[in-house]
Short mmCIF file of C-alpha atoms in Angstrom, two decimals:
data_model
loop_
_atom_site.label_atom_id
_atom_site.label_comp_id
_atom_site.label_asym_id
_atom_site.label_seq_id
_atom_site.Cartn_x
_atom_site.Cartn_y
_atom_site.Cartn_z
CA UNK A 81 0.00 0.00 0.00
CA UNK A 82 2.48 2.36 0.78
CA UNK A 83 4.62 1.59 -2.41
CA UNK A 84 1.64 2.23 -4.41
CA UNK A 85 -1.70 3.42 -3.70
CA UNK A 86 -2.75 3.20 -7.16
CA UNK A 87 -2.57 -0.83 -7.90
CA UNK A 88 -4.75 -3.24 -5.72
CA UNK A 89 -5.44 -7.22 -7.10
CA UNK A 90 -8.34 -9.08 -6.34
CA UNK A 91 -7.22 -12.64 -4.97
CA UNK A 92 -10.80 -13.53 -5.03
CA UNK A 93 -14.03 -12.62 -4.66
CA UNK A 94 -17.12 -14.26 -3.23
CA UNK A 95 -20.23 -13.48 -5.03
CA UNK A 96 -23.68 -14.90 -5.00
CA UNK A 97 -25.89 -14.90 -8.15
CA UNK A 98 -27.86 -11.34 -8.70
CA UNK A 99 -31.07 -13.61 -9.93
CA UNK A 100 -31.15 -15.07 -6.77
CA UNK A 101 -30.37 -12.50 -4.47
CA UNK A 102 -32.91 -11.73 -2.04
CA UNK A 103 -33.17 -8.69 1.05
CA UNK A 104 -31.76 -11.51 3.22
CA UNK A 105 -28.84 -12.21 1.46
CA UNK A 106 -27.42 -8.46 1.87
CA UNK A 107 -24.37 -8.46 3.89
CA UNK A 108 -24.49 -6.69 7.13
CA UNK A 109 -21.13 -6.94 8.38
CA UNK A 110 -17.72 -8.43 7.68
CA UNK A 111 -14.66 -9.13 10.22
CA UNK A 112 -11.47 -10.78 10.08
CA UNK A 113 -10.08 -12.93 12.87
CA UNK A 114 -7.12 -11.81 14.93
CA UNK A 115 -4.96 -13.72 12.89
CA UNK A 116 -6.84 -13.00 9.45
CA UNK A 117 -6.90 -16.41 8.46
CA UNK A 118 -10.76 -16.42 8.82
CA UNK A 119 -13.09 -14.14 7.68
CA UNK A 120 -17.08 -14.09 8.89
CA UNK A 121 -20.15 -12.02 7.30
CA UNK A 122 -23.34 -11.46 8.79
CA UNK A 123 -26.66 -10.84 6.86
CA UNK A 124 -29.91 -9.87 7.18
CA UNK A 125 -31.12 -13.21 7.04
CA UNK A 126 -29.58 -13.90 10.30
CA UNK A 127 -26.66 -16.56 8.94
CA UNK A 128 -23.21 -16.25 9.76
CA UNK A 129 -20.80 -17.61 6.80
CA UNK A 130 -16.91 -17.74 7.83
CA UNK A 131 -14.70 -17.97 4.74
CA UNK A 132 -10.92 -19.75 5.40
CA UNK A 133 -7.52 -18.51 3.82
CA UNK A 134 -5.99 -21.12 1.64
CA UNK A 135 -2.89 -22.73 3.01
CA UNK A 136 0.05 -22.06 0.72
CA UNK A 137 1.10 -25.09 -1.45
CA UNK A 138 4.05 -25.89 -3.14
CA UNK A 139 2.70 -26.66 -6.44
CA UNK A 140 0.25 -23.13 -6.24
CA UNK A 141 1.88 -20.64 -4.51
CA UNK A 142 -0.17 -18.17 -5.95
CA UNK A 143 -3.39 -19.60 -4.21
CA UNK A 144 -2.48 -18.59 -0.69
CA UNK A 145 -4.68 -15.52 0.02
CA UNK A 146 -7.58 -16.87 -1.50
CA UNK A 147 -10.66 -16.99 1.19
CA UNK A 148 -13.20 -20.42 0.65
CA UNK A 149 -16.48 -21.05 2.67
CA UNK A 150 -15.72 -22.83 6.26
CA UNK A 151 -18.53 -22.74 7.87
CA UNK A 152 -22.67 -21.30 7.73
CA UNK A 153 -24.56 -21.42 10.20
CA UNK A 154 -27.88 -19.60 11.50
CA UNK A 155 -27.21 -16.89 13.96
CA UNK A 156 -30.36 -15.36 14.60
CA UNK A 157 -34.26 -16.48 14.14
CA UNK A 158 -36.83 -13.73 13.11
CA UNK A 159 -38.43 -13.21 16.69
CA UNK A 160 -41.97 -11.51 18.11
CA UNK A 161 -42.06 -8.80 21.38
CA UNK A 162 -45.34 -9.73 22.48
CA UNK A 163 -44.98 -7.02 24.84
CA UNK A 164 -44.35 -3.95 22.45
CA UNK A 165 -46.03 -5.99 19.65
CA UNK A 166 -43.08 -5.46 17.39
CA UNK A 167 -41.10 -7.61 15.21
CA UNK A 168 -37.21 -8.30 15.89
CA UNK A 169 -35.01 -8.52 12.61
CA UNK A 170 -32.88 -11.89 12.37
CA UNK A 171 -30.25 -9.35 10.41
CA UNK A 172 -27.01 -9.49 11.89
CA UNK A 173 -25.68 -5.84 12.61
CA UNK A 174 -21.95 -7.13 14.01
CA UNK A 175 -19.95 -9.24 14.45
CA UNK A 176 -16.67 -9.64 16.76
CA UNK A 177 -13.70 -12.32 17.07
CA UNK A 178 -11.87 -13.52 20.47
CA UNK A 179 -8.43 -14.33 20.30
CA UNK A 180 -8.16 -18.07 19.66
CA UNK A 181 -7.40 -20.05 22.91
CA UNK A 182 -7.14 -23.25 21.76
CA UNK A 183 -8.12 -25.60 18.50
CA UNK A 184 -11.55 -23.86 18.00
CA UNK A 185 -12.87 -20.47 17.77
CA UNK A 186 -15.24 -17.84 19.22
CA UNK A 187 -17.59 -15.39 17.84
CA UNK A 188 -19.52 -12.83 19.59
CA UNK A 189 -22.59 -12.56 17.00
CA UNK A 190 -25.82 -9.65 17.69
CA UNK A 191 -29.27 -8.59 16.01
CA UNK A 192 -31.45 -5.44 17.26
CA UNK A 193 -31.63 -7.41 21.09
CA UNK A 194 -29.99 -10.67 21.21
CA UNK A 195 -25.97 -11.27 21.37
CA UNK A 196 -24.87 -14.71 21.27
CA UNK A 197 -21.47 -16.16 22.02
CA UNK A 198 -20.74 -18.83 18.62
CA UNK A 199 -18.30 -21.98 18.94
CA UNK A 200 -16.58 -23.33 15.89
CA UNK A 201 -14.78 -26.31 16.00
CA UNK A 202 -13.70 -28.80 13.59
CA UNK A 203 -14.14 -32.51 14.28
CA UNK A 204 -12.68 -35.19 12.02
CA UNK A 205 -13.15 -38.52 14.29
CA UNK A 206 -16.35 -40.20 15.44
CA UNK A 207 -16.68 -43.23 18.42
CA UNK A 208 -17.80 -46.53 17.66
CA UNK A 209 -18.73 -49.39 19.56
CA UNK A 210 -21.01 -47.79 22.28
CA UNK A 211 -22.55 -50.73 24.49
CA UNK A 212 -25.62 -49.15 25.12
CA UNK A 213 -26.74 -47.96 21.27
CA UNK A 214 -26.24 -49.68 18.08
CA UNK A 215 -24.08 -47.49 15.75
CA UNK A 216 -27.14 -45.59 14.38
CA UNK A 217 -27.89 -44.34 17.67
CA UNK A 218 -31.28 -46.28 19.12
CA UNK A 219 -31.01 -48.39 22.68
CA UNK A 220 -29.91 -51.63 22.56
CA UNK A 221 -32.22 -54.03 24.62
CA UNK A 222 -30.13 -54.96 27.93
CA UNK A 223 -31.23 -58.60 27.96
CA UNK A 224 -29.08 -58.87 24.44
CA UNK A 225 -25.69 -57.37 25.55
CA UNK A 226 -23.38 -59.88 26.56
CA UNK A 227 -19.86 -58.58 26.58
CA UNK A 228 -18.80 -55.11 27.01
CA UNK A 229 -16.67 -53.59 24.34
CA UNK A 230 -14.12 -50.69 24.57
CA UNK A 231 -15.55 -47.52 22.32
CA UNK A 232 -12.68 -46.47 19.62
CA UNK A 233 -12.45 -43.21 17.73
CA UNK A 234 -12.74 -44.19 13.83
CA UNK A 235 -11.80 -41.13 11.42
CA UNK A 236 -14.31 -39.30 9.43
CA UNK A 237 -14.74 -36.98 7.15
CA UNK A 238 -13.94 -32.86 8.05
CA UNK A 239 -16.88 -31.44 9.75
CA UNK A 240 -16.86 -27.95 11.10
CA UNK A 241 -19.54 -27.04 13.90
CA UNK A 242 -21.02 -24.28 15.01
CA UNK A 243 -22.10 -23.99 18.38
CA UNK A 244 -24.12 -21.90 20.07
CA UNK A 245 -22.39 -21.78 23.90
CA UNK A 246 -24.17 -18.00 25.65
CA UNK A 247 -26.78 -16.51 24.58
CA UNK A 248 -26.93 -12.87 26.15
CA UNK A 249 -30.78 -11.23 25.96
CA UNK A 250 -33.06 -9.09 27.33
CA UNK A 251 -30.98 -6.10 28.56
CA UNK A 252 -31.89 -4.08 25.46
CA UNK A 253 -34.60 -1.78 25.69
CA UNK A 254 -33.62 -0.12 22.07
CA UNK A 255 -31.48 -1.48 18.86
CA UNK A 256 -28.13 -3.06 19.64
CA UNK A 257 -25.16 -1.16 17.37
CA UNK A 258 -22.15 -2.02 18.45
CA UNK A 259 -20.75 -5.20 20.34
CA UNK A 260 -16.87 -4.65 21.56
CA UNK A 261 -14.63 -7.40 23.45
CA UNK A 262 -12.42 -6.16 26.10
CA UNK A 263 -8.51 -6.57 25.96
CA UNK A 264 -8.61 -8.32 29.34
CA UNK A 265 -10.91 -11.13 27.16
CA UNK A 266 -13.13 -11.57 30.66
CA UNK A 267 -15.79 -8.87 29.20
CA UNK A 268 -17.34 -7.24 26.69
CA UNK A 269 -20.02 -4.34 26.00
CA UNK A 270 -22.82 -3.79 23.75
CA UNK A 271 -24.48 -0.45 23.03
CA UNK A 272 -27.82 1.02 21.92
CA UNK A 273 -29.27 3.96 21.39
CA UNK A 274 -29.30 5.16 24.60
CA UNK A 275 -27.47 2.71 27.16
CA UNK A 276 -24.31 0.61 26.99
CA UNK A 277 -23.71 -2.63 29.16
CA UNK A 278 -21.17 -4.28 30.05
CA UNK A 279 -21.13 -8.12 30.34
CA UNK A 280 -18.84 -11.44 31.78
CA UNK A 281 -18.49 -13.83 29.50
CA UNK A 282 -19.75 -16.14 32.04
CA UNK A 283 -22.62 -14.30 33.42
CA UNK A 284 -25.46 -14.61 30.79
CA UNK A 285 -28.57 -13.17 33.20
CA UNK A 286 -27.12 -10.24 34.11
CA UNK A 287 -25.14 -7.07 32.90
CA UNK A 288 -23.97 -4.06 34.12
CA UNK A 289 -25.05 -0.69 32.63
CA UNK A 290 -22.21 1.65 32.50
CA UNK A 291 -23.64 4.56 30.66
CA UNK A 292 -27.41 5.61 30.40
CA UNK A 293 -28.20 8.55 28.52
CA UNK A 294 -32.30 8.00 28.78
CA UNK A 295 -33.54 11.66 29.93
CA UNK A 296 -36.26 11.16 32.62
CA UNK A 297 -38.23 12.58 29.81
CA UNK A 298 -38.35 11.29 26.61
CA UNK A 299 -39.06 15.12 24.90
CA UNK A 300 -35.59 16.35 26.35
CA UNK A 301 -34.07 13.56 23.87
CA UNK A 302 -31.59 15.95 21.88
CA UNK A 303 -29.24 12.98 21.33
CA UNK A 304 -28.29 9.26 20.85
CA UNK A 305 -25.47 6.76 20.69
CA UNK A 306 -24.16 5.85 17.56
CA UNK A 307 -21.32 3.30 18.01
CA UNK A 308 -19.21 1.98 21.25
CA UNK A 309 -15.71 0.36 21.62
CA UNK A 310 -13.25 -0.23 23.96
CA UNK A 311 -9.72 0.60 24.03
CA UNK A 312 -7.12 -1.88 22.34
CA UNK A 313 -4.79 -2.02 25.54
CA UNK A 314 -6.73 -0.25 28.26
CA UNK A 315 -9.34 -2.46 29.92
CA UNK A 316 -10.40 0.21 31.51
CA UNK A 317 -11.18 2.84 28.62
CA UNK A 318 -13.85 3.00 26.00
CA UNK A 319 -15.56 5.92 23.64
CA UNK A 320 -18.68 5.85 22.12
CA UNK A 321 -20.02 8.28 19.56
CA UNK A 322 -23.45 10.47 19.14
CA UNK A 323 -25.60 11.62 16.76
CA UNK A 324 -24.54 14.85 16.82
CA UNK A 325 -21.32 14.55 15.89
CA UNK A 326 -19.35 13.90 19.35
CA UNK A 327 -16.97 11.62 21.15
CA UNK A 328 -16.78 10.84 24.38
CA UNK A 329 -14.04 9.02 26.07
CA UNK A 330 -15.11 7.15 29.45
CA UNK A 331 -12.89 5.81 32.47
CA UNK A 332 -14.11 2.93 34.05
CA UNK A 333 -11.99 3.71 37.40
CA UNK A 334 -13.55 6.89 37.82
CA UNK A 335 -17.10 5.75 38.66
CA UNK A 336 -19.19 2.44 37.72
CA UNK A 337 -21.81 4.46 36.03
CA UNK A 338 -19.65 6.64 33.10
CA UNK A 339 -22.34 9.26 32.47
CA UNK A 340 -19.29 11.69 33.36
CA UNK A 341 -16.92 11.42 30.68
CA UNK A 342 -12.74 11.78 30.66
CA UNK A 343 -12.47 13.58 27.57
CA UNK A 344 -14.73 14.90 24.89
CA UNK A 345 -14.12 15.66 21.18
CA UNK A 346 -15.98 17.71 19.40
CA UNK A 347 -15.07 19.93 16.25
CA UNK A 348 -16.42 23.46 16.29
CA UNK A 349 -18.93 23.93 13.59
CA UNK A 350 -18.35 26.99 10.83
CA UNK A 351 -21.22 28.80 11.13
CA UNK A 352 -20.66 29.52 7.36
CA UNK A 353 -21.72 26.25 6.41
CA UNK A 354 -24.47 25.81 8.26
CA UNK A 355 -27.46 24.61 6.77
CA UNK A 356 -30.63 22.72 7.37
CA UNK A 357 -29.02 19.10 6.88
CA UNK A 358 -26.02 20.17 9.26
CA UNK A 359 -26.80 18.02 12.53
CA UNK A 360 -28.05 15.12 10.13
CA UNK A 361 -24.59 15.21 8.20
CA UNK A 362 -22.59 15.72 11.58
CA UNK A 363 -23.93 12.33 13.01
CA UNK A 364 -20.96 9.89 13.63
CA UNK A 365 -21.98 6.25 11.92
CA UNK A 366 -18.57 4.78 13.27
CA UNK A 367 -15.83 4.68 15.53
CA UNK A 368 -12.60 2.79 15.68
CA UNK A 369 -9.48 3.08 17.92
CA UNK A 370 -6.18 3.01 15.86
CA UNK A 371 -4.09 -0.41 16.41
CA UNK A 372 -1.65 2.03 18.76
CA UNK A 373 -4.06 2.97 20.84
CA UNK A 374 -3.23 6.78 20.33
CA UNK A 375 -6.10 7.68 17.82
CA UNK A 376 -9.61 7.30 17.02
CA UNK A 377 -11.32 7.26 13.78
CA UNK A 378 -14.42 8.73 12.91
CA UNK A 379 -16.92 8.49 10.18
CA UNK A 380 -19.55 10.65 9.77
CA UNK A 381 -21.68 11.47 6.38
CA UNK A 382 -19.03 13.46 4.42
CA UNK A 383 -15.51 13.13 6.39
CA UNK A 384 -13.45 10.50 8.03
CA UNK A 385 -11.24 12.04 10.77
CA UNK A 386 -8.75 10.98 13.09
CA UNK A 387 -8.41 12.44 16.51
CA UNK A 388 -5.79 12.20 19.08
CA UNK A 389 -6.81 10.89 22.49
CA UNK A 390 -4.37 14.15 23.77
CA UNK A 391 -5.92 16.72 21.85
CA UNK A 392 -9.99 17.21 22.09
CA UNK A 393 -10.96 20.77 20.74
CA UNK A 394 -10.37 19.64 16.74
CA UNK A 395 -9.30 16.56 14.38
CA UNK A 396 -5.50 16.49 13.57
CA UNK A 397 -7.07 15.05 10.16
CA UNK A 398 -10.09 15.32 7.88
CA UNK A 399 -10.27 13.49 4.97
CA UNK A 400 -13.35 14.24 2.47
CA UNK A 401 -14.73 11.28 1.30
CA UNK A 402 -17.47 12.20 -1.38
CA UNK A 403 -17.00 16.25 -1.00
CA UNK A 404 -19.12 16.17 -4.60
CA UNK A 405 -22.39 15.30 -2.38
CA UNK A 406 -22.83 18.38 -0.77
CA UNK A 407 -25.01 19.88 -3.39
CA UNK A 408 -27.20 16.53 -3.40
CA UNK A 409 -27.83 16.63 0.06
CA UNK A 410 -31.47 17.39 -0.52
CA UNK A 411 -32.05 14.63 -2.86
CA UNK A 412 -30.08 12.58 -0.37
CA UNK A 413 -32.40 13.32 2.60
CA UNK A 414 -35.71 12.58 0.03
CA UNK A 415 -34.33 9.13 -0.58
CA UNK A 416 -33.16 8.16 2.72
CA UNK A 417 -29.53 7.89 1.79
CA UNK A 418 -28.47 10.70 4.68
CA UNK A 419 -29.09 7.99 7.20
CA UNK A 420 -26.77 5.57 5.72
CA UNK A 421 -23.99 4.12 8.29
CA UNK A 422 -20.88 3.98 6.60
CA UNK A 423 -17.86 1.60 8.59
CA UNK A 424 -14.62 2.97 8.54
CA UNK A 425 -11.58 0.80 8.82
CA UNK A 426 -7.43 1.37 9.41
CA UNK A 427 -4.55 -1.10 8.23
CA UNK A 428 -2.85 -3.09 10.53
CA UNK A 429 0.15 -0.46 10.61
CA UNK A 430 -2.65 2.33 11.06
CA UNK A 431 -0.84 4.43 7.75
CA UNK A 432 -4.22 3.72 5.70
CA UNK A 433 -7.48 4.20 6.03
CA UNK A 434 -10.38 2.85 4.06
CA UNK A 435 -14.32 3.33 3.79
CA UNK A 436 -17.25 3.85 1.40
CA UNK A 437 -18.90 5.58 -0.64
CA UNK A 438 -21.93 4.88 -2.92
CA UNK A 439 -21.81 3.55 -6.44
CA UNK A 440 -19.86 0.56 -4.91
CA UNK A 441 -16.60 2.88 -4.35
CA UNK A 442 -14.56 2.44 -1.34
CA UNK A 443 -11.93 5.07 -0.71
CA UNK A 444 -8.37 4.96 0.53
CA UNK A 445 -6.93 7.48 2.24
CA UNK A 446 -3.00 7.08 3.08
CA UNK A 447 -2.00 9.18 6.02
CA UNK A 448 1.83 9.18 5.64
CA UNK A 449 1.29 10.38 1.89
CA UNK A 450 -1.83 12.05 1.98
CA UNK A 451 -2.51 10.81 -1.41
CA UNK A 452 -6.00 9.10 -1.56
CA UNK A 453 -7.24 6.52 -4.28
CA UNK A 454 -11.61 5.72 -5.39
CA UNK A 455 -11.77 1.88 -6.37
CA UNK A 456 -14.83 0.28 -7.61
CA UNK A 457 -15.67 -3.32 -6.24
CA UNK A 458 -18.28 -4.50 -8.95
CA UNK A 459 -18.52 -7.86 -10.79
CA UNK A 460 -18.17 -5.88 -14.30
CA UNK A 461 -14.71 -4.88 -13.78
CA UNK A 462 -13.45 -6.81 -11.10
CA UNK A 463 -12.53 -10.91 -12.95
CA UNK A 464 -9.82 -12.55 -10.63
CA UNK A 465 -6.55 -11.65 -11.09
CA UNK A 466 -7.22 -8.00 -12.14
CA UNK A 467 -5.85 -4.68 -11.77
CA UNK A 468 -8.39 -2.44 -9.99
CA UNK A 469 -8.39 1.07 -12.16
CA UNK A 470 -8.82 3.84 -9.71
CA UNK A 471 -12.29 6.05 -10.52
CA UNK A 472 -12.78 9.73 -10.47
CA UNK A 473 -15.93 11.63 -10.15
CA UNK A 474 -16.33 14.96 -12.02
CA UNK A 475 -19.10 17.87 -10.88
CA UNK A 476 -20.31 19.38 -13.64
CA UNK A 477 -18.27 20.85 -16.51
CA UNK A 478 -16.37 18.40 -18.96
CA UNK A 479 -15.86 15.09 -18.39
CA UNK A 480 -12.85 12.93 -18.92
CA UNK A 481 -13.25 9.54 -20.84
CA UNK A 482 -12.70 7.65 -17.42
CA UNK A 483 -14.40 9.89 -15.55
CA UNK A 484 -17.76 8.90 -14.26
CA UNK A 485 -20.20 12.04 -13.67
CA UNK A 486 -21.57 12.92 -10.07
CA UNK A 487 -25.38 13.05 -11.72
CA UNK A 488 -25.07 9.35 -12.64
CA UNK A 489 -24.06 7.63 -9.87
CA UNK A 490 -26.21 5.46 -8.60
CA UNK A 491 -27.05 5.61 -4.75
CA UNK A 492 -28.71 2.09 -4.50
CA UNK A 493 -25.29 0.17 -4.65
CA UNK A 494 -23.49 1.14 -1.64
CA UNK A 495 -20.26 0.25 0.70
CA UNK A 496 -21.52 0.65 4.00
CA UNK A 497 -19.07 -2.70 5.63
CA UNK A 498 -15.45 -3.13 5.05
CA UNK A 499 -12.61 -4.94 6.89
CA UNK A 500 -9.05 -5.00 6.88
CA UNK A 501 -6.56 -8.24 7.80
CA UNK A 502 -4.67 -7.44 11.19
CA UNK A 503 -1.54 -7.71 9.41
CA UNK A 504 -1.17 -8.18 5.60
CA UNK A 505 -3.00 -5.85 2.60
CA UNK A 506 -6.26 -8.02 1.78
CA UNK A 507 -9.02 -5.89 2.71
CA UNK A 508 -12.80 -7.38 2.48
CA UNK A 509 -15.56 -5.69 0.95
CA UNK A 510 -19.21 -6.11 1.28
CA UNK A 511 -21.28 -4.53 -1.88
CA UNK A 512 -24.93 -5.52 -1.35
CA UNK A 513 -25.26 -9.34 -1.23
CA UNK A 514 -21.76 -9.78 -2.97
CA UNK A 515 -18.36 -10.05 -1.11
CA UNK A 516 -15.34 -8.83 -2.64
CA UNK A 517 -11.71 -9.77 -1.44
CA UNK A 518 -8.88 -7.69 -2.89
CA UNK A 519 -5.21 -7.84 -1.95
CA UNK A 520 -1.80 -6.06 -3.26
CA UNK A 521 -0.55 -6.57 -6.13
CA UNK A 522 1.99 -9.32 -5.76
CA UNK A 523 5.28 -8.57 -8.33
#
């Protein structure tokens, strides 16, 4: 990446087939593993399908990189408050990894109320020779066993399993957004609109609210949360974000209940841009602490910036991501498309940034350089093997030949979800119900 900003390769891509692609099969979030060699999506159809990096071979050393399915497996059922008579989506809004322990792994896995702690494991031997059941698994009368026999394990064929081992409910009285694990790996926290808990892995009845932003009444609402997440190193330290465009950044020694906050970031608005889509347009979608530890990253509609936890009045960056919208914004707000939640993600050295942008573009902002590239991720232009051409979009006046114009782009494909491997340059892309894996370009 930081050779050149200009070249990326697809290793692979997942897609599904357009004629069959239903609302359920739109991808709702994608995250690599701490080690990157697994990658899971969630959809709106409530399944979970975690794709596995090829193991290099001698005779295709090419292949390594490429991602194949592992493992699907329903997350989430479609479910019924009887209480508020409303429905409860099965769609899967995130995702998170814990650091593998041992042979299997764990996946924290949430819709709008529910999170549930996911085992996968591989198993590749099966017993034999029980003394109570025959071998298809039905009692065996007791008057016909005569000898006891010594069960063996017999190999079998690969089967990975996924387990459902905690199931974490009914501490939500609004949407879940954000889920977070904890570096000490004992807890983790999961945030709505108004209130964020915090939960043991091992406790599954109860949680422990650490902020609560609920006005005793409901008309003094002026904001709510946005997106949660705890600090990489500090067990201790979290930030969440609000709809109008702030960041707070809590201590957990300070006081159980962190409705007082350490430090808070806000940017001063220019009064000479003020306008009537302002606080819609300020509202942060996402927030994610650098690899360090020393910044955070914000999205909101327009701008990506990065802040330093030592500095709180302004941004030490702002990078625009689709300046060319600020005359649509009216257009925007008729259709909806304001209220999209872009993800924004950094690069395991935290020197690039990525997110997206509508008309399946993604950008890539490199901080070291400050140069900043628009790739496409669609099936037309993206065959394996290829060299991703970088797109510009031109505002009015005459366009280039490989210039697309900002009047025709089209608002329905979107990149709201993107990921990034911990450690190498494959970064994961989720347009619609199609996945997209692209990686360097390897000389």
């Amino acid at each position: 990446m930081e050779e050149d900003v200009e070249t990326r390769k697809i290793s692979s891509s997942f897609l599904r087939d357009h004629s069959y692609a239903t609302e359920a099969d739109i991808i709702s979030t994608v995250e690599f593993n701490h080690t990157g060699e697994l990658l899971a999506t969630g959809d709106k159809g409530g399944r979970v399908v975690i794709f596995q990096r090829e193991q290099e071979s001698k005779n295709q050393p090419h292949r390594r990189g490429e991602y194949n399915v592992y493992s699907t497996f329903q997350s989430h059922e479609p479910e019924f408050d009887y209480l508020k008579s409303l429905e409860i989506e099965e769609k899967i809004n995130k995702i998170r990894w814990l650091p593998q322990q041992n042979a299997a792994y764990f996946l924290l896995s949430t819709n709008d109320k529910t999170v549930k702690l996911w085992k996968v494991s591989e198993r590749d031997k099966r017993p034999e020779g029980y003394n109570l059941k025959d071998e298809d698994g039905r009692l065996r009368d007791p008057s016909m066993i005569t000898m006891l026999r010594v069960p063996v394990l017999r190999p079998m064929d690969l089967m990975v399993e996924a387990t459902p081992r905690r199931v974490f409910a009914n501490a939500h009285t609004y949407h879940i957004n954000s889920i977070s694990v904890n570096s000490d790996y004992e807890t983790y926290m999961s945030a709505d609109d108004l209130r964020i808990n915090l939960w043991n892995f091992e406790i599954t009845n109860q949680s422990f609210n650490i902020v609560d932003i609920k006005p005793a009444n409901m008309e003094e609402l002026t904001e709510v949360i946005t997106a949660a997440e705890f600090h990489p190193h500090h067990c201790n330290t979290f930030v969440y974000s609000s709809s109008k465009g702030t960041i707070r950044l809590c201590d957990m020694r300070t006081s159980a209940l962190c409705d007082r906050h350490a430090k808070f970031f806000e940017e001063p608005e220019d009064p000479s841009n003020r306008s009537f889509f302002s606080e819609i347009i300020s509202s942060i979608s996402d927030v994610k602490f650098s690899h360090s530890g020393r910044y955070i990253m914000t999205r909101d509609y327009l701008t990506v910036k990065v802040w330093d936890l030592n500095m709180e009045n302004r941004p030490i960056e702002t990078y625009q991501v689709h300046d060319y919208l600020r005359s649509k914004l009216c257009s925007l707000y008729e259709n909806d498309c304001i209220f999209d939640k872009f993800e924004c993600v950094w690069n395991g050295s935290d020197s690039v940034i990525m997110t997206g942008s509508y008309n399946n573009f993604f950008r890539m902002f490199d901080r070291n350089t400050k140069r900043d590239v628009t790739l496409e991720a669609s099936r037309e232009n993206s065959k394996p093997r290829a060299i991703l051409k970088p797109r510009k979009v031109c505002v009015g006046g005459k366009r280039r030949k490989d210039e697309i114009s900002v009047d025709s782009l089209d608002f329905s494909k979107k990149i709201l979800h993107t990921a990034w491997h911990p450690t190498e340059n494959i970064i994961a892309v989720a347009a619609t119900n199609n996945l997209y894996i692209f990686q360097d370009k390897v000389n």
